[in-house]
Coordinates of C-alpha atoms and ligand atoms in Angstrom, one line a residue:
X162 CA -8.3 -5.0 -9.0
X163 CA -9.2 -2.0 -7.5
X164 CA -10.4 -1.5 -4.0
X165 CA -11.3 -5.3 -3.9
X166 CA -11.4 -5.3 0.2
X167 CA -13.4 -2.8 0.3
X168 CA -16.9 -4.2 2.2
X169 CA -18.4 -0.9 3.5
X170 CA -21.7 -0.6 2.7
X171 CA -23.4 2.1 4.7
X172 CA -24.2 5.1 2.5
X173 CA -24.5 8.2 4.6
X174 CA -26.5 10.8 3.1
X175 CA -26.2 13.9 4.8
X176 CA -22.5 13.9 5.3
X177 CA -20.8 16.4 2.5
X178 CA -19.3 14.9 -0.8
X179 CA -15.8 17.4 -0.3
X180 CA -12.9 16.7 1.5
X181 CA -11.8 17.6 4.3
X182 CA -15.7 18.4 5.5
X183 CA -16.7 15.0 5.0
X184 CA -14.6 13.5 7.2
X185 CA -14.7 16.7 10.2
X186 CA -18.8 15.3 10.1
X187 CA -17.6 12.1 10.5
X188 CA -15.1 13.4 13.7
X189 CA -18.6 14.8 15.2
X190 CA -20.6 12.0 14.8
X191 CA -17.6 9.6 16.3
X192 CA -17.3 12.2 19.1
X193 CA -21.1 11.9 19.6
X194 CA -20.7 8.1 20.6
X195 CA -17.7 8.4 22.2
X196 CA -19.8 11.0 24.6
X197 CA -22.2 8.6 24.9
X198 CA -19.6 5.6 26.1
X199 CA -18.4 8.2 28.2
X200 CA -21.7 8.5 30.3
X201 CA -22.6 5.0 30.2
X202 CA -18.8 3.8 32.2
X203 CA -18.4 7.0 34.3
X204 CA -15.0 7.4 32.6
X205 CA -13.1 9.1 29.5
X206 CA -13.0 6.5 26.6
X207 CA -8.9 5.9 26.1
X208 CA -6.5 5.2 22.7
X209 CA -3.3 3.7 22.0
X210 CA -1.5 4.2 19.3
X211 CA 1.6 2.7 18.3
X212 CA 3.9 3.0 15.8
X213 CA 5.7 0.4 13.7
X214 CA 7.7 2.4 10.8
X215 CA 10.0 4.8 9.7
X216 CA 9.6 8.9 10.3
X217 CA 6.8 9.1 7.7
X218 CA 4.8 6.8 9.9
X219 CA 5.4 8.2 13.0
X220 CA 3.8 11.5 11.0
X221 CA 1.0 9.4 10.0
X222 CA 0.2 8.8 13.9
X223 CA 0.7 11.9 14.5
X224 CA -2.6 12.9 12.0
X225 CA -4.5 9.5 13.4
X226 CA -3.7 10.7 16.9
X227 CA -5.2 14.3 16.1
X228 CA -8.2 12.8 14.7
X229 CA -8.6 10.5 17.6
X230 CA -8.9 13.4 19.8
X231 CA -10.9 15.7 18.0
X232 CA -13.4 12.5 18.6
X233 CA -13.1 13.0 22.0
X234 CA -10.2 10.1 23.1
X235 CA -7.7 10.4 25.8
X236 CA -4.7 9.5 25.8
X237 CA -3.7 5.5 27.6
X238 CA 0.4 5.0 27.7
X239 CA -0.5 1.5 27.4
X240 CA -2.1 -0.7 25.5
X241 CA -3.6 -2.7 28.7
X242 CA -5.8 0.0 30.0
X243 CA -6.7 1.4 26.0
X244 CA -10.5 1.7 24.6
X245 CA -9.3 1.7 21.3
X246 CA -5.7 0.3 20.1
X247 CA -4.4 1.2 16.8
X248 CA -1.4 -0.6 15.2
X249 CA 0.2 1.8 12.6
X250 CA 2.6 -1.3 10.6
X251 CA 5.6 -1.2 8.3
X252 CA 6.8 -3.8 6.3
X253 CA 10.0 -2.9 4.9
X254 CA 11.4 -5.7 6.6
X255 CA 10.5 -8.8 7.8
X256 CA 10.9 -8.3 11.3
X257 CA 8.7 -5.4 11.5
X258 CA 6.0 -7.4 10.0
X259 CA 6.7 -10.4 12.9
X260 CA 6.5 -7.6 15.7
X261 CA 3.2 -6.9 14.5
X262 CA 2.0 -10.0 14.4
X263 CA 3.4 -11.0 17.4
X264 CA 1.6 -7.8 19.6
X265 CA -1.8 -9.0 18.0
X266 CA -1.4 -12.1 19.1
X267 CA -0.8 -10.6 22.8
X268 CA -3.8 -8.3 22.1
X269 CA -6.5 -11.3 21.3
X270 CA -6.2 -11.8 25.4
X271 CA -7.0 -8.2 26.1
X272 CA -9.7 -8.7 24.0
X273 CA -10.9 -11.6 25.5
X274 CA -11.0 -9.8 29.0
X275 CA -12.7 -7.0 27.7
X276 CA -14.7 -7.6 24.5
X277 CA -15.8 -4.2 24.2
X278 CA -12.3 -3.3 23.0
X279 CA -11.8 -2.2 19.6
X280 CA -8.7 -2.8 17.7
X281 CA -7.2 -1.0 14.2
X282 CA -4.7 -1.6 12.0
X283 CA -3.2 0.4 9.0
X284 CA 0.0 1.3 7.4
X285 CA 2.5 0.3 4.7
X286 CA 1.7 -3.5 5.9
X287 CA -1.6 -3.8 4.9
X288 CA -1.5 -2.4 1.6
X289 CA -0.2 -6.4 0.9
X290 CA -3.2 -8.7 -0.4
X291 CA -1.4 -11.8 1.4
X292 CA -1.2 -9.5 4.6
X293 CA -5.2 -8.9 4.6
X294 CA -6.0 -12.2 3.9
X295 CA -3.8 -13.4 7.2
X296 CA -5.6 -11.2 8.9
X297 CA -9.2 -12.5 8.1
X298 CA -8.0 -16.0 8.5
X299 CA -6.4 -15.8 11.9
X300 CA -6.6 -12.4 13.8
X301 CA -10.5 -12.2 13.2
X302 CA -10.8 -10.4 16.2
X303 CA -9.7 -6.9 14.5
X304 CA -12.3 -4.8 13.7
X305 CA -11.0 -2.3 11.4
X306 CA -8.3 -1.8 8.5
X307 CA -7.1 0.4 6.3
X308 CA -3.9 1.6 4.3
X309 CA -2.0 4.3 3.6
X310 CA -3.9 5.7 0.8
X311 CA -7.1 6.1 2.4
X312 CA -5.4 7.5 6.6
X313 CA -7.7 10.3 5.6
X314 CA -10.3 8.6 5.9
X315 CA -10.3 7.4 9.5
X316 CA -13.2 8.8 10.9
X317 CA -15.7 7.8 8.4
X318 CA -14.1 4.2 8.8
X319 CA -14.4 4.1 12.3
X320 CA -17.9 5.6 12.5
X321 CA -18.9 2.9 10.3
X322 CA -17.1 0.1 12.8
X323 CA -19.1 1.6 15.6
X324 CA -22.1 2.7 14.6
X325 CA -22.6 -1.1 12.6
X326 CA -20.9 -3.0 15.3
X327 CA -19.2 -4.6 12.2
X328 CA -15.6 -5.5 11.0
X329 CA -14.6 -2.7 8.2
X330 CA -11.9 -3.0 5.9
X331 CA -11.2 -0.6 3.5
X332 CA -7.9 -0.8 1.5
X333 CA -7.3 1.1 -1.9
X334 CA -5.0 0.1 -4.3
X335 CA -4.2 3.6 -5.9
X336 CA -3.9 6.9 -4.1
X337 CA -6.5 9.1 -4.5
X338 CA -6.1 13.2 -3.7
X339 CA -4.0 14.6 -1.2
X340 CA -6.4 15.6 1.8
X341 CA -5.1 18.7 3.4
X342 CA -6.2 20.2 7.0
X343 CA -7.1 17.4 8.9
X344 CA -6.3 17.4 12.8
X345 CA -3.1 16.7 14.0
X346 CA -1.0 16.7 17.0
X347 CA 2.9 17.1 17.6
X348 CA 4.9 14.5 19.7
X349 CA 7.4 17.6 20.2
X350 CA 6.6 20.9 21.4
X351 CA 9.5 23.0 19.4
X352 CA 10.3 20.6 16.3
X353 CA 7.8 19.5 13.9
X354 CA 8.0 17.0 10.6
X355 CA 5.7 18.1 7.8
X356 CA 5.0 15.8 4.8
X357 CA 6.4 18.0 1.3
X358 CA 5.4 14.3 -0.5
X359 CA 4.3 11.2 -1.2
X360 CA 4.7 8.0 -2.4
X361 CA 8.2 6.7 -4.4
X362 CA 8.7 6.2 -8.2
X363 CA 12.1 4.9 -7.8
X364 CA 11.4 1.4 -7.6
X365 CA 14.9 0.0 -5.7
X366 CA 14.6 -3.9 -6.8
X367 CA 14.8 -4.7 -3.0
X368 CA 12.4 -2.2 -1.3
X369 CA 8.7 -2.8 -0.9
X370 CA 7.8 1.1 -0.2
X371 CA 6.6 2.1 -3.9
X372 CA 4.3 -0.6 -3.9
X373 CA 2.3 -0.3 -0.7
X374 CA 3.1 3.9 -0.4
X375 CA 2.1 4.4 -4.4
X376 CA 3.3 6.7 -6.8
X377 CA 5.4 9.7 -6.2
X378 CA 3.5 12.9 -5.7
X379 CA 4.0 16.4 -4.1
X380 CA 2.3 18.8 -2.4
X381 CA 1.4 22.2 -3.4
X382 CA 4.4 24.6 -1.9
X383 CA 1.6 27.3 -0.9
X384 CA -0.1 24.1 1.3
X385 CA 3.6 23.2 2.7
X386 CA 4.2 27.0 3.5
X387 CA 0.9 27.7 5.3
X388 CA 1.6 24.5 7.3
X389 CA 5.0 25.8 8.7
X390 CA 4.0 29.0 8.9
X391 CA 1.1 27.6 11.3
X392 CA 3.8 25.9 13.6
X393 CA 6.1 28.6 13.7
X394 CA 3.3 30.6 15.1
X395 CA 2.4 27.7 17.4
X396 CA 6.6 28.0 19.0
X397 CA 7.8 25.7 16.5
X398 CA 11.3 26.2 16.3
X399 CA 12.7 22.6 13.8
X400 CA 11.0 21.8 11.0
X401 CA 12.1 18.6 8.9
X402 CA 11.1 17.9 5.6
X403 CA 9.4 14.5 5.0
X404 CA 9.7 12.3 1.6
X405 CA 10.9 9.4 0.7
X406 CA 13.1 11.1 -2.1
X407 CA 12.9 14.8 -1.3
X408 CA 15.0 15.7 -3.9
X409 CA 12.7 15.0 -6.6
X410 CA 10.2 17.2 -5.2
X411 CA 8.1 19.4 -7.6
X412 CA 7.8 17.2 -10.6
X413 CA 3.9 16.9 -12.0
X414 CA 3.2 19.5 -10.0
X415 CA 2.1 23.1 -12.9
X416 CA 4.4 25.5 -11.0
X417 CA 7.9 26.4 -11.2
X418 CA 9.0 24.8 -7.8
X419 CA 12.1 22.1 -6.9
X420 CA 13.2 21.2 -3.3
X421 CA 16.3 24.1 -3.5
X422 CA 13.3 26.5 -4.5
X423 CA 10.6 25.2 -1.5
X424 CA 14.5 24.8 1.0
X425 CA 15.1 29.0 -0.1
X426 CA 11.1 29.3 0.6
X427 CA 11.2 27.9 3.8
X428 CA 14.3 29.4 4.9
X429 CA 12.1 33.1 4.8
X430 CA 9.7 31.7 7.2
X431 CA 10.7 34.4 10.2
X432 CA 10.2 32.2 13.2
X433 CA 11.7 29.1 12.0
X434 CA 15.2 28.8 13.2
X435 CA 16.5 25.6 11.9
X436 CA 15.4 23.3 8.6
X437 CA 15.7 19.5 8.1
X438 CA 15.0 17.2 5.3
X439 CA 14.7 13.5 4.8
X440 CA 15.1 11.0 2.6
X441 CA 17.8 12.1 -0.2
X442 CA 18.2 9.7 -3.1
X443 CA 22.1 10.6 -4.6
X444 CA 21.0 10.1 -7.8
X445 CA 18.7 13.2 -8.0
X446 CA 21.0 15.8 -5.5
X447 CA 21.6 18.5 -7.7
X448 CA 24.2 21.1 -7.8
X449 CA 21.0 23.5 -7.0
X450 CA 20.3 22.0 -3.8
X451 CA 23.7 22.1 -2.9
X452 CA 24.1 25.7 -3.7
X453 CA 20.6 26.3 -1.8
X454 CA 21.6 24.1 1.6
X455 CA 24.7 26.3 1.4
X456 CA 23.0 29.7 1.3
X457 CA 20.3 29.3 3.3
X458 CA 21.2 29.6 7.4
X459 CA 18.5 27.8 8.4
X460 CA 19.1 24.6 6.8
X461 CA 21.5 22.7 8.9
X462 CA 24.8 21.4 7.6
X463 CA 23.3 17.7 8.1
X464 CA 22.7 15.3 4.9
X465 CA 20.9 11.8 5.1
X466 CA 22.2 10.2 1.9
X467 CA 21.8 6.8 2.0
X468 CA 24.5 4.6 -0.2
X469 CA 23.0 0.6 0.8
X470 CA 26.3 -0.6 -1.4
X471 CA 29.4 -0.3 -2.5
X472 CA 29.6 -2.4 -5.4
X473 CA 28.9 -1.4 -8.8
X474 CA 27.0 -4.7 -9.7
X475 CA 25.2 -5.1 -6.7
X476 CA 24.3 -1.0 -6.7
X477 CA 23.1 -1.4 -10.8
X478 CA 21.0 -5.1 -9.4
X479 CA 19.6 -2.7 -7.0
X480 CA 18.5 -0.1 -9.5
X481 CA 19.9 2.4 -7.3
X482 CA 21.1 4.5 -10.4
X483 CA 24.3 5.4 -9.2
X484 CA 28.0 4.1 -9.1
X485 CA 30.2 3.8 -5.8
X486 CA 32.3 6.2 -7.6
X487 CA 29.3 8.6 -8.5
X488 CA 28.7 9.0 -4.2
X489 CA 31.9 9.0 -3.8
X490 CA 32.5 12.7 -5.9
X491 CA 29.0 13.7 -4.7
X492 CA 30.2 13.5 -1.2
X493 CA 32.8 15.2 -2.2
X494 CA 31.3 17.8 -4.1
X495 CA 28.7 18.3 -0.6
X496 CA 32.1 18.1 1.6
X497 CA 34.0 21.1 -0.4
X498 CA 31.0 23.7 -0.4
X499 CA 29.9 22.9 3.3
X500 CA 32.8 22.0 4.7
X501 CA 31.0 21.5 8.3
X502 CA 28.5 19.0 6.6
X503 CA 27.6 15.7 8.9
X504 CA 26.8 12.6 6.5
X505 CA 24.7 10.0 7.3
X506 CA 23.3 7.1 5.6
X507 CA 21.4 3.9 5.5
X508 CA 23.0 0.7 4.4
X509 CA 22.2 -2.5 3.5
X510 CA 24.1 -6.0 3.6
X511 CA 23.2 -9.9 2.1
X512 CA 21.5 -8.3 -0.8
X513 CA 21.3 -11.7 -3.4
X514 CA 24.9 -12.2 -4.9
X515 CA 27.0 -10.1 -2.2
X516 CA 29.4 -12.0 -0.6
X517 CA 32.2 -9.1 0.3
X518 CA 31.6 -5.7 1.1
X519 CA 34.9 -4.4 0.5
X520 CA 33.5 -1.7 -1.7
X521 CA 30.9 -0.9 1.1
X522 CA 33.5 -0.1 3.6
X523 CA 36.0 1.2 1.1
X524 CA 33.0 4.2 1.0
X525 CA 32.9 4.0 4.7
X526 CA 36.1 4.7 5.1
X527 CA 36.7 7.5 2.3
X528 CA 33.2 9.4 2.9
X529 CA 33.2 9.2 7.0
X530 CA 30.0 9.0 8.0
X531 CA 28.5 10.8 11.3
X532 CA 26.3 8.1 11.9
X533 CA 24.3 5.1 10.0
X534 CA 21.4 2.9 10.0
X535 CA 22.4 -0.6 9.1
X536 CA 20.3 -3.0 8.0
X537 CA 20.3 -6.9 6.7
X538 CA 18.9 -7.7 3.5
X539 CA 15.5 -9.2 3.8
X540 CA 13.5 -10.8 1.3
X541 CA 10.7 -8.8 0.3
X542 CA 7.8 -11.1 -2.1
X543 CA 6.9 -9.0 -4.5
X544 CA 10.1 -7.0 -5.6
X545 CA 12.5 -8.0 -8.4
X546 CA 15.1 -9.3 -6.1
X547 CA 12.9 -11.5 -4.0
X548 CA 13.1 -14.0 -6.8
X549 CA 16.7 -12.8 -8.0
X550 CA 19.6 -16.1 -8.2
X551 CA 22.4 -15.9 -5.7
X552 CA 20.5 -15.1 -2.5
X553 CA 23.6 -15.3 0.2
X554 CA 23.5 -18.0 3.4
X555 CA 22.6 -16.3 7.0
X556 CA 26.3 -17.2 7.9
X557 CA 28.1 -14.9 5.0
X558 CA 25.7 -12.3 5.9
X559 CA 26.3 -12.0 9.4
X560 CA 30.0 -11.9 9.2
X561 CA 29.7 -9.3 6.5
X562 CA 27.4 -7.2 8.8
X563 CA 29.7 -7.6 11.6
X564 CA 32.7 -6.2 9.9
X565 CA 30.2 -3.1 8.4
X566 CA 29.8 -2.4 12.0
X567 CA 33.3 -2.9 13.0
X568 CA 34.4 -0.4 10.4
X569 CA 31.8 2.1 11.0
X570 CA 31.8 2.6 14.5
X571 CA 34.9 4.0 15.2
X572 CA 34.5 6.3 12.7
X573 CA 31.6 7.5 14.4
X574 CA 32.9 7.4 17.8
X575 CA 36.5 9.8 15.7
X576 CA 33.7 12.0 14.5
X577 CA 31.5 13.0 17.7
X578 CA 35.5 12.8 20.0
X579 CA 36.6 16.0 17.6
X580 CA 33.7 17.6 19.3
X581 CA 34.7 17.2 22.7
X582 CA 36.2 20.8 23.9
X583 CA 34.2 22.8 21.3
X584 CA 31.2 25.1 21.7
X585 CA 27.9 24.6 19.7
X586 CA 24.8 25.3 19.2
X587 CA 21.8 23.2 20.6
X588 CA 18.2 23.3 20.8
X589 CA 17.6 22.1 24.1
X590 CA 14.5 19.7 23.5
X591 CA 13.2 18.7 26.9
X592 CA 14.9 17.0 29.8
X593 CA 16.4 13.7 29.2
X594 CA 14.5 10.1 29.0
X595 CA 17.2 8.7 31.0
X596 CA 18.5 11.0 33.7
X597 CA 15.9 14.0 34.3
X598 CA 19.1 15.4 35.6
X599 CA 19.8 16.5 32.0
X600 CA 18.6 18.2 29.1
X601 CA 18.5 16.8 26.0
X602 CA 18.5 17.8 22.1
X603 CA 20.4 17.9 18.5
X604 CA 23.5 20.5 17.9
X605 CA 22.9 21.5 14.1
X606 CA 24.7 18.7 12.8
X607 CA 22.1 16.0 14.2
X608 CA 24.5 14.6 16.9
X609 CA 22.7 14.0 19.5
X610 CA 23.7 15.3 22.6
X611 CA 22.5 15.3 27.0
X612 CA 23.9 18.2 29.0
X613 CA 23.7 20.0 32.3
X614 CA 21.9 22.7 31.5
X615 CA 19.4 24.9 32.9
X616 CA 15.3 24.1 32.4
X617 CA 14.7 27.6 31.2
X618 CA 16.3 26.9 28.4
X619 CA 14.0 24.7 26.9
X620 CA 12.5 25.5 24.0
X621 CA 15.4 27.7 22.7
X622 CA 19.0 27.3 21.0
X623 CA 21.7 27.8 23.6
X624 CA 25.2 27.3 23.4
X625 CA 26.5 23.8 24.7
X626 CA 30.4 22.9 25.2
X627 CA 30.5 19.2 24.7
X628 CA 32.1 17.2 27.6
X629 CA 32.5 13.6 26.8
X630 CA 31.1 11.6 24.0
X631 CA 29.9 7.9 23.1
X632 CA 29.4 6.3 19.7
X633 CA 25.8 7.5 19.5
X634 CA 25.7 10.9 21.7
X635 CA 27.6 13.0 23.4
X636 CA 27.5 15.1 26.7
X637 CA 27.8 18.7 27.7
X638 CA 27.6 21.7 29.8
X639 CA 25.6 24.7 28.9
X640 CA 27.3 27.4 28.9
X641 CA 25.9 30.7 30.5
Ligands
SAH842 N1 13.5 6.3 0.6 C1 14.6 6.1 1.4 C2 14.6 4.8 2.3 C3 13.3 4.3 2.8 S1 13.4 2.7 3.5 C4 15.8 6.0 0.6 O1 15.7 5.5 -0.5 O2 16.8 6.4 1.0 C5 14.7 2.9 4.6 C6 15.8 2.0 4.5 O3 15.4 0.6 4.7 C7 16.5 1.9 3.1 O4 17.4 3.0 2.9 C8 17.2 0.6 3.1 O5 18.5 0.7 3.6 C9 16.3 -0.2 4.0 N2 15.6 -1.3 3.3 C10 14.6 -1.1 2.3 N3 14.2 -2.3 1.9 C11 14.9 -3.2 2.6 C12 14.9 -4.7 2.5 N4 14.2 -5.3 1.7 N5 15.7 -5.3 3.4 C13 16.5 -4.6 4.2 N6 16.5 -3.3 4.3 C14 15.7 -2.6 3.5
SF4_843 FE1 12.6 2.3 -1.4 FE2 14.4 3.1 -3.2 FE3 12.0 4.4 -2.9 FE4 13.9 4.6 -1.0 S1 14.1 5.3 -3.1 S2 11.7 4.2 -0.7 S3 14.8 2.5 -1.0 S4 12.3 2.3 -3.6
F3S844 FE1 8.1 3.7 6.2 FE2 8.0 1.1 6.7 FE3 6.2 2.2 5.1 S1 9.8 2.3 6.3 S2 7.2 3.9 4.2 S3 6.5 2.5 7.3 S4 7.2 0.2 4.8

């Protein structure tokens, strides 16, 4: 069934077969029109584009947004006053999906007001046949779709929407090569994420993500390298590694490489000053990598290491490949050889046939955890445990989830009130969202902290005392 939404039809000629020129012809010709809107209203053509998912999707808009202005788009903060409005979806829960379809419906009256409006979707959500047909049924007014295989593609897509006047859906079932060099842009001056793979083999029996991201492949390190390399020379100071299970990294590729290899590679780069990574699966965290984060300065003492459960049953119905007391030594094992490690992790609750989480916050409480993303179970069609016996009643779960938080948070609030007193260091991001009195950014553990500090010192790692905390941040002084 492959490519079966697939209705473009226009064959263009003269653009070139090879990737990425085909699609930098396709950036000229959008830019070409774009120019020609421009004359026509007296005004810059504007985009919008807004993002739904987790960090790999923000990336994504990050490479749509560079494309976009290669073509000649300015930027619109809001989606009122856009030209072009691009919805960049996840689905890895239900509600994500209901925000989406909720903002289109909001959007059919801008597009009502002005018809001239063009309006995109892509991401993990439309990768779904049932998704695509909604779509065509009742939000006909969106001209163009695509997925997460084919993001490369955008400007050929959207020269075809414009230049036919026509909806274009293109969605691919299977991932086709990686496409390397395309414009992109940075939503932060001095940190940066950068993609080391793709796609997930593991195939957890509750999570949607292998089927709509596709298999599991890596970049070439030499690609990854030249990348950071490139932002370090562009100020680039924070560079966090992006896969869904970066700890796998390497395999199919036909060179010796691992993550610890490509962590000790990165870690030479001269002018990067601190390293990140994100997502680690526990079952694949090797004594290697441990040995690597250890060694290498760069790489911050900060692991996300999501558990979801404490039980052994519901961890083997989850195919997560690991027992609670499996985490519990590798945690352990992470806590002895970096003794200044911060733990995070994601977990989940109301997965079919959990009625207790005692085992979850028995972990909670022996591991510690710096900070958490919690989550409800929801029911994804599609997945093994969508049609799994023993799915638990709203009530259960809720009460469950409450006493996750109730467990959690203290410890959180514990960890960040040992700070308070203590020097550290911070790259000082920008002045903060919420009081432009303040700066804001990370200390090398990823707690997040807003100090007094001076606006010089953006851009650079200073030292910061912490002042006063809160469950999710903490304040400070820079001291001078
Ligand atoms: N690859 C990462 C996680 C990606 S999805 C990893 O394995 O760690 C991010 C988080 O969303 C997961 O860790 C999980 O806690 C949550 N999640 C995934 N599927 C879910 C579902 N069906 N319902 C609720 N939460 C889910
Ligand atoms: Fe989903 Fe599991 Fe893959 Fe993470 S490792 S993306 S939870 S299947
Ligand atoms: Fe990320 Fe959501 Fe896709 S979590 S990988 S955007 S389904």
């Amino acid at each position: 069934m492959n490519d079966i939404y697939n209705n473009i039809t226009a064959v263009y000629g003269d653009a070139p077969p090879e990737e990425p020129a085909r699609q930098l012809y396709f950036i000229e010709k959008c830019r070409s029109i774009v120019e020609k809107e421009e004359k026509r209203l007296g005004r810059k053509l504007k985009k919008c584009v807004c993002t739904f998912g987790c960090q790999m999707n923000a990336h994504d808009s990050e490479k749509i947004e560079g494309m976009l202005e290669e073509m000649g788009f300015a930027d619109s903060k809001s989606e009122e006053n856009a030209d072009f409005i691009i919805y960049n979806t996840c689905c890895v829960r239900e509600n994500a999906e209901n925000k989406v379809y909720g903002n289109l419906g909001m959007l059919k009256h801008l597009k009502k007001s002005n018809p001239e409006l063009k309006i995109a979707l892509c991401g993990c959500m439309m990768q779904q046949e049932s998704v695509i047909n909604t779509i065509k049924e009742k939000y006909s007014y969106v001209d163009l779709v695509f997925g997460t295989h084919n993001l490369y593609k955008l400007p050929e897509l959207l020269f075809s929407c414009l230049s036919t006047g026509k909806n274009t859906f293109e969605i691919l079932q299977e991932h086709g090569k990686i496409v390397e060099d395309l414009p992109s842009v940075r939503h932060f001056r001095y940190k940066a994420s950068v993609n080391i793979m793709y796609g997930c083999d593991n195939f957890c029996s509750y999570c949607i993500v292998p089927y709509v991201r596709g298999r599991e492949r890596s970049r070439r390190p030499e690609d990854i390298l030249n990348e950071i390399k490139a932002l370090a020379d562009d100020g680039v100071l924070e560079v966090c590694l992006l896969g869904q299970n970066v700890n796998s990294y390497g395999k199919g590729l036909d060179c010796d490489i691992n993550f610890a290899k490509l962590l000790r590679m990165v870690n030479d780069i001269p002018k990067i000053r601190r390293i990140r990574f994100m997502t680690s699966h526990p079952k694949d965290l090797s004594d290697e990598l441990i040995f690597a984060m250890r060694d290498c300065e760069k790489v911050c003492p900060h692991i996300h290491l999501p558990f979801q459960a404490g039980n052994n049953d519901i961890l083997k119905k989850m195919n997560r490949k690991y027992t609670k007391e499996d985490y519990i030594a590798l945690t352990d094992k992470l806590k002895s050889h970096i003794p200044e490690i911060a733990i995070t992790t994601d977990i989940m609750v109301g997965f079919p046939g959990e009625y207790d989480v005692e085992d979850t916050l028995d972990i909670i409480r022996r591991v510690r955890f710096s900070g958490a993303f919690t989550f409800i179970y929801s029911k994804r069609t599609g997945t093994p445990a969508a049609v799994m016996e023993n799915q638990v009643e709203p009530a259960v779960v809720k009460k469950n989830f409450n006493r996750v938080l109730e467990t959690l948070n203290p410890i959180i609030y514990e960890i960040n009130k040992e700070k308070t007193g203590k020097t550290y260091k911070v790259l000082a991001e920008d002045y903060s969202d919420h009081d432009p009195g303040l700066l804001t950014g990370r200390l090398e553990d990823n707690t997040l902290i807003h100090f007094k500090g001076s606006g010089n010192s953006i851009g650079k790692i200073t030292n910061v005392k912490v002042t006063d905390c809160k469950t999710f941040y903490v304040l400070g002084e820079e001291e001078v």
